Amino acid sequence: MNYKKTLLIDCSEAAYCCDKKQYNEASGPEKLKMLLHLVFCKRCRKYSSNNNRLTELIEQSDIKTCTEDEKKVWQEGIKKELTDI
Amino acid sequence: MSENKIDPNKWVDKYSDYLFNFTIVRVNDREVAHDLISETFLAGLKSMKNFKGEATERTWLISILKRKIIDHYRKNNSKKGKAEIKIQYNDDSNEGDWLEENAPDRFDKTAEDLIENEELGTAILECMEQLTEKQAKIFKMKTIDGFDTEAICNEFNITPSNLWVIIHRARTTLAQCLEKNWF
């Protein structure tokens, strides 16, 4: 009876494991529980495949973000200009 | 029709990553990109009164940025001719080769890949505008900048489970937004 409680997880927990997995932060048991859940849950299978695809896309897109320092410089530039006007 | 309004104080938060990504694929130099965006913001402020609200703020800023990028390349071009590039054409086996053949292609990516990746990056950043400010910030830190869960939690003063809820919502929104064209 006990193993049921530990092995069978609900959708929200499966989603949580799935999200963690995208960042390689899911533990072994978490991954196992998630896979088991996916066997019988169609919605989570869909979520999981979309989630994997999203990770793939973000990696592929090679987005570059600017640093907070760079943003600060711009923000100050705008502020200064606005007070001058 | 609701008119698009302009609010310069929000520009950096809302559009800087979008503009930066747009610039960096075109000029391939962080510092140049930074300067071009500074100039874009300033030019935007100066011509704010000409903004009619027909386009979105972002489209309008991009149109300014495009001019800045073109100007940047023009300036660079005028410096050309001062430096001479010498190519050995007297080698018989190479005779008639085009300049292009002397510039190796990047072997790992084709031109189509690069164009598609840029479109993809743009699409992702556009979809990110649907997120709340906090979601977007945390999602970016976690996913693109690759910060540790712990570091982000400390910075925003949230618990790891808060963080995962935010990440989950962000991912769901983004997946929905991208689903039509990219899945």
PDB file of C-alpha atoms in Angstrom:
ATOM      1  CA  MET A   1       0.000   0.000   0.000  1.00  0.00           C
ATOM      2  CA  ASN A   2       2.789   2.335   0.907  1.00  0.00           C
ATOM      3  CA  TYR A   3       4.636   2.162  -2.384  1.00  0.00           C
ATOM      4  CA  LYS A   4       1.480   3.391  -4.099  1.00  0.00           C
ATOM      5  CA  LYS A   5       1.605   6.569  -2.136  1.00  0.00           C
ATOM      6  CA  THR A   6       5.197   7.198  -2.980  1.00  0.00           C
ATOM      7  CA  LEU A   7       5.160   6.137  -6.596  1.00  0.00           C
ATOM      8  CA  LEU A   8       1.859   7.480  -7.813  1.00  0.00           C
ATOM      9  CA  ILE A   9       1.847  11.219  -8.157  1.00  0.00           C
ATOM     10  CA  ASP A  10      -0.778  13.655  -9.366  1.00  0.00           C
ATOM     11  CA  CYS A  11      -0.611  15.908 -12.409  1.00  0.00           C
ATOM     12  CA  SER A  12       0.678  18.976 -10.608  1.00  0.00           C
ATOM     13  CA  GLU A  13       3.559  17.033  -9.135  1.00  0.00           C
ATOM     14  CA  ALA A  14       4.289  15.434 -12.486  1.00  0.00           C
ATOM     15  CA  ALA A  15       4.379  18.888 -14.037  1.00  0.00           C
ATOM     16  CA  TYR A  16       6.716  20.028 -11.285  1.00  0.00           C
ATOM     17  CA  CYS A  17       9.095  17.130 -12.006  1.00  0.00           C
ATOM     18  CA  CYS A  18       8.830  17.766 -15.702  1.00  0.00           C
ATOM     19  CA  ASP A  19       9.756  21.430 -15.277  1.00  0.00           C
ATOM     20  CA  LYS A  20      12.700  20.516 -13.098  1.00  0.00           C
ATOM     21  CA  LYS A  21      13.832  18.004 -15.654  1.00  0.00           C
ATOM     22  CA  GLN A  22      14.105  20.791 -18.236  1.00  0.00           C
ATOM     23  CA  TYR A  23      16.866  22.291 -16.129  1.00  0.00           C
ATOM     24  CA  ASN A  24      18.461  18.967 -15.245  1.00  0.00           C
ATOM     25  CA  GLU A  25      17.412  19.402 -11.674  1.00  0.00           C
ATOM     26  CA  ALA A  26      15.064  16.448 -11.297  1.00  0.00           C
ATOM     27  CA  SER A  27      16.337  13.618  -9.132  1.00  0.00           C
ATOM     28  CA  GLY A  28      16.254   9.971 -10.188  1.00  0.00           C
ATOM     29  CA  PRO A  29      13.138   9.083  -8.178  1.00  0.00           C
ATOM     30  CA  GLU A  30      11.408  12.211  -9.467  1.00  0.00           C
ATOM     31  CA  LYS A  31      12.093  11.250 -13.050  1.00  0.00           C
ATOM     32  CA  LEU A  32      10.870   7.720 -12.417  1.00  0.00           C
ATOM     33  CA  LYS A  33       7.659   8.911 -10.789  1.00  0.00           C
ATOM     34  CA  MET A  34       7.036  11.278 -13.632  1.00  0.00           C
ATOM     35  CA  LEU A  35       7.527   8.604 -16.277  1.00  0.00           C
ATOM     36  CA  LEU A  36       5.163   6.338 -14.432  1.00  0.00           C
ATOM     37  CA  HIS A  37       2.587   9.104 -14.341  1.00  0.00           C
ATOM     38  CA  LEU A  38       3.009   9.753 -18.051  1.00  0.00           C
ATOM     39  CA  VAL A  39       2.123   6.149 -18.799  1.00  0.00           C
ATOM     40  CA  PHE A  40      -1.465   6.692 -17.786  1.00  0.00           C
ATOM     41  CA  CYS A  41      -1.948  10.452 -18.181  1.00  0.00           C
ATOM     42  CA  LYS A  42      -2.461  11.751 -21.684  1.00  0.00           C
ATOM     43  CA  ARG A  43      -2.625  15.405 -20.719  1.00  0.00           C
ATOM     44  CA  CYS A  44       0.710  15.260 -18.975  1.00  0.00           C
ATOM     45  CA  ARG A  45       2.245  13.442 -21.920  1.00  0.00           C
ATOM     46  CA  LYS A  46       1.192  16.377 -24.042  1.00  0.00           C
ATOM     47  CA  TYR A  47       2.517  18.862 -21.515  1.00  0.00           C
ATOM     48  CA  SER A  48       5.767  16.985 -21.263  1.00  0.00           C
ATOM     49  CA  SER A  49       6.338  16.846 -24.985  1.00  0.00           C
ATOM     50  CA  ASN A  50       5.509  20.549 -25.362  1.00  0.00           C
ATOM     51  CA  ASN A  51       7.814  21.341 -22.506  1.00  0.00           C
ATOM     52  CA  ASN A  52      10.685  19.392 -24.042  1.00  0.00           C
ATOM     53  CA  ARG A  53      10.072  21.114 -27.339  1.00  0.00           C
ATOM     54  CA  LEU A  54      10.176  24.516 -25.652  1.00  0.00           C
ATOM     55  CA  THR A  55      13.541  23.732 -24.115  1.00  0.00           C
ATOM     56  CA  GLU A  56      14.798  22.597 -27.496  1.00  0.00           C
ATOM     57  CA  LEU A  57      13.562  25.762 -29.189  1.00  0.00           C
ATOM     58  CA  ILE A  58      15.117  28.048 -26.626  1.00  0.00           C
ATOM     59  CA  GLU A  59      18.433  26.285 -26.955  1.00  0.00           C
ATOM     60  CA  GLN A  60      18.254  26.451 -30.709  1.00  0.00           C
ATOM     61  CA  SER A  61      17.324  30.127 -30.802  1.00  0.00           C
ATOM     62  CA  ASP A  62      20.510  31.115 -29.002  1.00  0.00           C
ATOM     63  CA  ILE A  63      18.883  34.209 -27.501  1.00  0.00           C
ATOM     64  CA  LYS A  64      21.264  36.727 -26.056  1.00  0.00           C
ATOM     65  CA  THR A  65      20.064  38.845 -23.207  1.00  0.00           C
ATOM     66  CA  CYS A  66      21.644  42.019 -21.979  1.00  0.00           C
ATOM     67  CA  THR A  67      23.078  42.341 -18.511  1.00  0.00           C
ATOM     68  CA  GLU A  68      21.499  44.355 -15.724  1.00  0.00           C
ATOM     69  CA  ASP A  69      24.430  46.769 -15.905  1.00  0.00           C
ATOM     70  CA  GLU A  70      23.791  47.445 -19.552  1.00  0.00           C
ATOM     71  CA  LYS A  71      20.136  48.027 -18.799  1.00  0.00           C
ATOM     72  CA  LYS A  72      21.022  50.436 -16.033  1.00  0.00           C
ATOM     73  CA  VAL A  73      23.131  52.520 -18.395  1.00  0.00           C
ATOM     74  CA  TRP A  74      20.252  52.778 -20.842  1.00  0.00           C
ATOM     75  CA  GLN A  75      17.758  53.575 -18.132  1.00  0.00           C
ATOM     76  CA  GLU A  76      19.938  56.359 -16.812  1.00  0.00           C
ATOM     77  CA  GLY A  77      20.451  57.722 -20.314  1.00  0.00           C
ATOM     78  CA  ILE A  78      16.718  57.885 -20.829  1.00  0.00           C
ATOM     79  CA  LYS A  79      16.110  59.449 -17.433  1.00  0.00           C
ATOM     80  CA  LYS A  80      18.700  62.115 -18.043  1.00  0.00           C
ATOM     81  CA  GLU A  81      17.318  62.927 -21.457  1.00  0.00           C
ATOM     82  CA  LEU A  82      13.779  63.118 -20.109  1.00  0.00           C
ATOM     83  CA  THR A  83      14.721  65.653 -17.432  1.00  0.00           C
ATOM     84  CA  ASP A  84      16.584  67.719 -20.012  1.00  0.00           C
ATOM     85  CA  ILE A  85      13.594  68.005 -22.305  1.00  0.00           C
TER      86      ILE A  85
ATOM     87  CA  MET B   1      -9.044  51.586 -32.510  1.00  0.00           C
ATOM     88  CA  SER B   2      -7.026  51.975 -29.384  1.00  0.00           C
ATOM     89  CA  GLU B   3      -3.959  54.057 -29.988  1.00  0.00           C
ATOM     90  CA  ASN B   4      -0.575  52.877 -28.924  1.00  0.00           C
ATOM     91  CA  LYS B   5       0.888  55.058 -26.234  1.00  0.00           C
ATOM     92  CA  ILE B   6       4.462  55.763 -25.534  1.00  0.00           C
ATOM     93  CA  ASP B   7       6.182  55.467 -22.175  1.00  0.00           C
ATOM     94  CA  PRO B   8       9.963  55.855 -22.270  1.00  0.00           C
ATOM     95  CA  ASN B   9      10.402  54.859 -18.642  1.00  0.00           C
ATOM     96  CA  LYS B  10       9.310  51.345 -19.508  1.00  0.00           C
ATOM     97  CA  TRP B  11      11.405  50.961 -22.631  1.00  0.00           C
ATOM     98  CA  VAL B  12      14.412  49.347 -21.036  1.00  0.00           C
ATOM     99  CA  ASP B  13      12.418  46.794 -19.063  1.00  0.00           C
ATOM    100  CA  LYS B  14      10.098  45.942 -21.878  1.00  0.00           C
ATOM    101  CA  TYR B  15      12.159  46.007 -25.006  1.00  0.00           C
ATOM    102  CA  SER B  16      15.877  45.941 -24.242  1.00  0.00           C
ATOM    103  CA  ASP B  17      16.269  42.182 -24.641  1.00  0.00           C
ATOM    104  CA  TYR B  18      14.290  42.229 -27.851  1.00  0.00           C
ATOM    105  CA  LEU B  19      16.273  45.119 -29.279  1.00  0.00           C
ATOM    106  CA  PHE B  20      19.525  43.628 -28.081  1.00  0.00           C
ATOM    107  CA  ASN B  21      18.854  40.304 -29.703  1.00  0.00           C
ATOM    108  CA  PHE B  22      17.847  42.038 -32.904  1.00  0.00           C
ATOM    109  CA  THR B  23      21.083  44.013 -32.922  1.00  0.00           C
ATOM    110  CA  ILE B  24      23.526  41.347 -31.834  1.00  0.00           C
ATOM    111  CA  VAL B  25      22.690  39.024 -34.726  1.00  0.00           C
ATOM    112  CA  ARG B  26      23.349  41.907 -37.083  1.00  0.00           C
ATOM    113  CA  VAL B  27      26.470  43.523 -35.715  1.00  0.00           C
ATOM    114  CA  ASN B  28      27.937  40.630 -33.767  1.00  0.00           C
ATOM    115  CA  ASP B  29      29.654  42.830 -31.216  1.00  0.00           C
ATOM    116  CA  ARG B  30      28.311  43.465 -27.741  1.00  0.00           C
ATOM    117  CA  GLU B  31      29.778  46.903 -27.345  1.00  0.00           C
ATOM    118  CA  VAL B  32      28.593  48.154 -30.712  1.00  0.00           C
ATOM    119  CA  ALA B  33      25.161  46.707 -30.024  1.00  0.00           C
ATOM    120  CA  HIS B  34      25.048  48.478 -26.685  1.00  0.00           C
ATOM    121  CA  ASP B  35      25.914  51.834 -28.249  1.00  0.00           C
ATOM    122  CA  LEU B  36      23.444  51.397 -31.077  1.00  0.00           C
ATOM    123  CA  ILE B  37      20.645  50.723 -28.626  1.00  0.00           C
ATOM    124  CA  SER B  38      21.616  53.756 -26.541  1.00  0.00           C
ATOM    125  CA  GLU B  39      21.434  55.867 -29.665  1.00  0.00           C
ATOM    126  CA  THR B  40      18.109  54.316 -30.555  1.00  0.00           C
ATOM    127  CA  PHE B  41      16.580  55.187 -27.200  1.00  0.00           C
ATOM    128  CA  LEU B  42      17.856  58.755 -27.411  1.00  0.00           C
ATOM    129  CA  ALA B  43      16.660  59.177 -30.982  1.00  0.00           C
ATOM    130  CA  GLY B  44      13.336  57.749 -29.878  1.00  0.00           C
ATOM    131  CA  LEU B  45      13.046  60.320 -27.103  1.00  0.00           C
ATOM    132  CA  LYS B  46      13.838  63.132 -29.496  1.00  0.00           C
ATOM    133  CA  SER B  47      11.233  62.110 -32.021  1.00  0.00           C
ATOM    134  CA  MET B  48       8.629  61.026 -29.498  1.00  0.00           C
ATOM    135  CA  LYS B  49       6.214  63.709 -30.657  1.00  0.00           C
ATOM    136  CA  ASN B  50       6.261  62.232 -34.137  1.00  0.00           C
ATOM    137  CA  PHE B  51       4.985  58.913 -32.850  1.00  0.00           C
ATOM    138  CA  LYS B  52       1.459  58.653 -34.134  1.00  0.00           C
ATOM    139  CA  GLY B  53       0.435  55.525 -32.334  1.00  0.00           C
ATOM    140  CA  GLU B  54      -0.249  53.628 -35.530  1.00  0.00           C
ATOM    141  CA  ALA B  55       2.454  51.094 -34.848  1.00  0.00           C
ATOM    142  CA  THR B  56       3.329  49.535 -31.529  1.00  0.00           C
ATOM    143  CA  GLU B  57       6.094  51.093 -29.527  1.00  0.00           C
ATOM    144  CA  ARG B  58       8.302  48.133 -30.245  1.00  0.00           C
ATOM    145  CA  THR B  59       7.858  48.261 -33.999  1.00  0.00           C
ATOM    146  CA  TRP B  60       8.596  51.946 -33.886  1.00  0.00           C
ATOM    147  CA  LEU B  61      11.780  51.473 -31.858  1.00  0.00           C
ATOM    148  CA  ILE B  62      12.894  48.704 -34.186  1.00  0.00           C
ATOM    149  CA  SER B  63      12.447  50.987 -37.173  1.00  0.00           C
ATOM    150  CA  ILE B  64      14.745  53.531 -35.536  1.00  0.00           C
ATOM    151  CA  LEU B  65      17.212  50.815 -34.609  1.00  0.00           C
ATOM    152  CA  LYS B  66      17.311  49.559 -38.187  1.00  0.00           C
ATOM    153  CA  ARG B  67      18.390  53.001 -39.376  1.00  0.00           C
ATOM    154  CA  LYS B  68      21.063  53.080 -36.696  1.00  0.00           C
ATOM    155  CA  ILE B  69      22.398  49.719 -37.788  1.00  0.00           C
ATOM    156  CA  ILE B  70      22.503  50.798 -41.416  1.00  0.00           C
ATOM    157  CA  ASP B  71      24.316  53.990 -40.414  1.00  0.00           C
ATOM    158  CA  HIS B  72      26.785  51.903 -38.462  1.00  0.00           C
ATOM    159  CA  TYR B  73      27.614  49.835 -41.520  1.00  0.00           C
ATOM    160  CA  ARG B  74      27.844  52.926 -43.722  1.00  0.00           C
ATOM    161  CA  LYS B  75      30.339  54.452 -41.348  1.00  0.00           C
ATOM    162  CA  ASN B  76      32.360  51.256 -41.387  1.00  0.00           C
ATOM    163  CA  ASN B  77      32.209  51.105 -45.146  1.00  0.00           C
ATOM    164  CA  SER B  78      33.616  54.566 -45.612  1.00  0.00           C
ATOM    165  CA  LYS B  79      36.701  53.412 -43.775  1.00  0.00           C
ATOM    166  CA  LYS B  80      37.180  50.705 -46.326  1.00  0.00           C
ATOM    167  CA  GLY B  81      39.814  51.128 -48.953  1.00  0.00           C
ATOM    168  CA  LYS B  82      42.204  52.448 -46.378  1.00  0.00           C
ATOM    169  CA  ALA B  83      43.126  48.938 -45.504  1.00  0.00           C
ATOM    170  CA  GLU B  84      44.058  46.857 -48.444  1.00  0.00           C
ATOM    171  CA  ILE B  85      43.296  43.227 -48.752  1.00  0.00           C
ATOM    172  CA  LYS B  86      45.771  41.389 -50.868  1.00  0.00           C
ATOM    173  CA  ILE B  87      44.878  38.131 -52.398  1.00  0.00           C
ATOM    174  CA  GLN B  88      47.288  35.924 -54.182  1.00  0.00           C
ATOM    175  CA  TYR B  89      45.873  35.322 -57.599  1.00  0.00           C
ATOM    176  CA  ASN B  90      49.067  34.204 -59.246  1.00  0.00           C
ATOM    177  CA  ASP B  91      48.761  30.693 -58.021  1.00  0.00           C
ATOM    178  CA  ASP B  92      47.533  28.788 -61.064  1.00  0.00           C
ATOM    179  CA  SER B  93      45.344  26.386 -59.201  1.00  0.00           C
ATOM    180  CA  ASN B  94      43.422  29.242 -57.637  1.00  0.00           C
ATOM    181  CA  GLU B  95      42.981  31.357 -60.699  1.00  0.00           C
ATOM    182  CA  GLY B  96      39.505  32.700 -61.180  1.00  0.00           C
ATOM    183  CA  ASP B  97      38.351  31.832 -57.724  1.00  0.00           C
ATOM    184  CA  TRP B  98      35.964  34.300 -56.225  1.00  0.00           C
ATOM    185  CA  LEU B  99      36.712  36.165 -53.101  1.00  0.00           C
ATOM    186  CA  GLU B 100      33.937  34.320 -51.426  1.00  0.00           C
ATOM    187  CA  GLU B 101      35.832  31.122 -51.680  1.00  0.00           C
ATOM    188  CA  ASN B 102      38.534  32.554 -49.539  1.00  0.00           C
ATOM    189  CA  ALA B 103      36.144  33.135 -46.710  1.00  0.00           C
ATOM    190  CA  PRO B 104      35.321  29.862 -45.059  1.00  0.00           C
ATOM    191  CA  ASP B 105      31.690  29.258 -44.225  1.00  0.00           C
ATOM    192  CA  ARG B 106      30.834  28.358 -40.725  1.00  0.00           C
ATOM    193  CA  PHE B 107      30.675  24.650 -40.968  1.00  0.00           C
ATOM    194  CA  ASP B 108      28.148  23.980 -38.268  1.00  0.00           C
ATOM    195  CA  LYS B 109      25.330  26.215 -39.425  1.00  0.00           C
ATOM    196  CA  THR B 110      23.837  26.958 -42.798  1.00  0.00           C
ATOM    197  CA  ALA B 111      22.406  30.340 -43.738  1.00  0.00           C
ATOM    198  CA  GLU B 112      18.896  28.946 -43.477  1.00  0.00           C
ATOM    199  CA  ASP B 113      19.566  27.741 -39.983  1.00  0.00           C
ATOM    200  CA  LEU B 114      20.801  31.143 -38.930  1.00  0.00           C
ATOM    201  CA  ILE B 115      17.779  32.926 -40.381  1.00  0.00           C
ATOM    202  CA  GLU B 116      15.416  30.463 -38.799  1.00  0.00           C
ATOM    203  CA  ASN B 117      17.135  30.790 -35.443  1.00  0.00           C
ATOM    204  CA  GLU B 118      16.811  34.520 -35.560  1.00  0.00           C
ATOM    205  CA  GLU B 119      13.115  34.307 -36.330  1.00  0.00           C
ATOM    206  CA  LEU B 120      12.741  31.838 -33.534  1.00  0.00           C
ATOM    207  CA  GLY B 121      14.529  34.096 -31.083  1.00  0.00           C
ATOM    208  CA  THR B 122      12.284  36.961 -32.101  1.00  0.00           C
ATOM    209  CA  ALA B 123       9.193  34.813 -31.717  1.00  0.00           C
ATOM    210  CA  ILE B 124      10.225  33.681 -28.250  1.00  0.00           C
ATOM    211  CA  LEU B 125      10.969  37.192 -27.086  1.00  0.00           C
ATOM    212  CA  GLU B 126       7.666  38.426 -28.486  1.00  0.00           C
ATOM    213  CA  CYS B 127       5.830  35.688 -26.641  1.00  0.00           C
ATOM    214  CA  MET B 128       7.660  36.635 -23.470  1.00  0.00           C
ATOM    215  CA  GLU B 129       5.830  39.953 -23.554  1.00  0.00           C
ATOM    216  CA  GLN B 130       2.735  38.045 -22.526  1.00  0.00           C
ATOM    217  CA  LEU B 131       4.370  37.144 -19.235  1.00  0.00           C
ATOM    218  CA  THR B 132       4.194  39.401 -16.225  1.00  0.00           C
ATOM    219  CA  GLU B 133       7.322  41.387 -15.542  1.00  0.00           C
ATOM    220  CA  LYS B 134       8.357  39.168 -12.659  1.00  0.00           C
ATOM    221  CA  GLN B 135       7.671  35.946 -14.561  1.00  0.00           C
ATOM    222  CA  ALA B 136       9.673  37.176 -17.521  1.00  0.00           C
ATOM    223  CA  LYS B 137      12.609  38.253 -15.383  1.00  0.00           C
ATOM    224  CA  ILE B 138      12.787  35.003 -13.446  1.00  0.00           C
ATOM    225  CA  PHE B 139      12.233  32.863 -16.501  1.00  0.00           C
ATOM    226  CA  LYS B 140      15.014  34.637 -18.364  1.00  0.00           C
ATOM    227  CA  MET B 141      17.438  34.332 -15.475  1.00  0.00           C
ATOM    228  CA  LYS B 142      16.708  30.666 -15.049  1.00  0.00           C
ATOM    229  CA  THR B 143      16.409  29.545 -18.639  1.00  0.00           C
ATOM    230  CA  ILE B 144      18.586  31.793 -20.720  1.00  0.00           C
ATOM    231  CA  ASP B 145      21.182  33.071 -18.307  1.00  0.00           C
ATOM    232  CA  GLY B 146      21.286  29.745 -16.484  1.00  0.00           C
ATOM    233  CA  PHE B 147      21.325  31.006 -12.912  1.00  0.00           C
ATOM    234  CA  ASP B 148      21.007  28.546 -10.019  1.00  0.00           C
ATOM    235  CA  THR B 149      17.643  28.084  -8.411  1.00  0.00           C
ATOM    236  CA  GLU B 150      19.154  29.192  -5.136  1.00  0.00           C
ATOM    237  CA  ALA B 151      20.662  32.374  -6.553  1.00  0.00           C
ATOM    238  CA  ILE B 152      17.350  33.445  -8.054  1.00  0.00           C
ATOM    239  CA  CYS B 153      15.465  32.621  -4.874  1.00  0.00           C
ATOM    240  CA  ASN B 154      17.844  34.806  -2.900  1.00  0.00           C
ATOM    241  CA  GLU B 155      17.609  37.674  -5.326  1.00  0.00           C
ATOM    242  CA  PHE B 156      13.814  37.738  -5.435  1.00  0.00           C
ATOM    243  CA  ASN B 157      13.346  36.552  -1.879  1.00  0.00           C
ATOM    244  CA  ILE B 158      11.124  33.622  -2.817  1.00  0.00           C
ATOM    245  CA  THR B 159      11.115  29.930  -1.951  1.00  0.00           C
ATOM    246  CA  PRO B 160      12.114  27.276  -4.491  1.00  0.00           C
ATOM    247  CA  SER B 161       8.513  26.121  -4.780  1.00  0.00           C
ATOM    248  CA  ASN B 162       7.461  29.710  -5.586  1.00  0.00           C
ATOM    249  CA  LEU B 163      10.111  29.717  -8.242  1.00  0.00           C
ATOM    250  CA  TRP B 164       8.925  26.502  -9.818  1.00  0.00           C
ATOM    251  CA  VAL B 165       5.351  27.732  -9.887  1.00  0.00           C
ATOM    252  CA  ILE B 166       6.472  30.887 -11.685  1.00  0.00           C
ATOM    253  CA  ILE B 167       8.593  28.864 -14.105  1.00  0.00           C
ATOM    254  CA  HIS B 168       5.679  26.513 -14.716  1.00  0.00           C
ATOM    255  CA  ARG B 169       3.295  29.357 -15.555  1.00  0.00           C
ATOM    256  CA  ALA B 170       5.841  31.012 -17.778  1.00  0.00           C
ATOM    257  CA  ARG B 171       6.550  27.795 -19.653  1.00  0.00           C
ATOM    258  CA  THR B 172       2.860  27.052 -20.139  1.00  0.00           C
ATOM    259  CA  THR B 173       2.209  30.536 -21.522  1.00  0.00           C
ATOM    260  CA  LEU B 174       5.201  30.394 -23.809  1.00  0.00           C
ATOM    261  CA  ALA B 175       4.402  26.927 -25.094  1.00  0.00           C
ATOM    262  CA  GLN B 176       0.857  28.023 -25.920  1.00  0.00           C
ATOM    263  CA  CYS B 177       2.090  31.133 -27.644  1.00  0.00           C
ATOM    264  CA  LEU B 178       4.681  29.295 -29.713  1.00  0.00           C
ATOM    265  CA  GLU B 179       2.586  26.242 -30.401  1.00  0.00           C
ATOM    266  CA  LYS B 180       0.965  27.472 -33.588  1.00  0.00           C
ATOM    267  CA  ASN B 181       4.112  28.220 -35.502  1.00  0.00           C
ATOM    268  CA  TRP B 182       6.918  26.263 -33.912  1.00  0.00           C
ATOM    269  CA  PHE B 183       5.745  23.017 -32.419  1.00  0.00           C
TER     270      PHE B 183
END
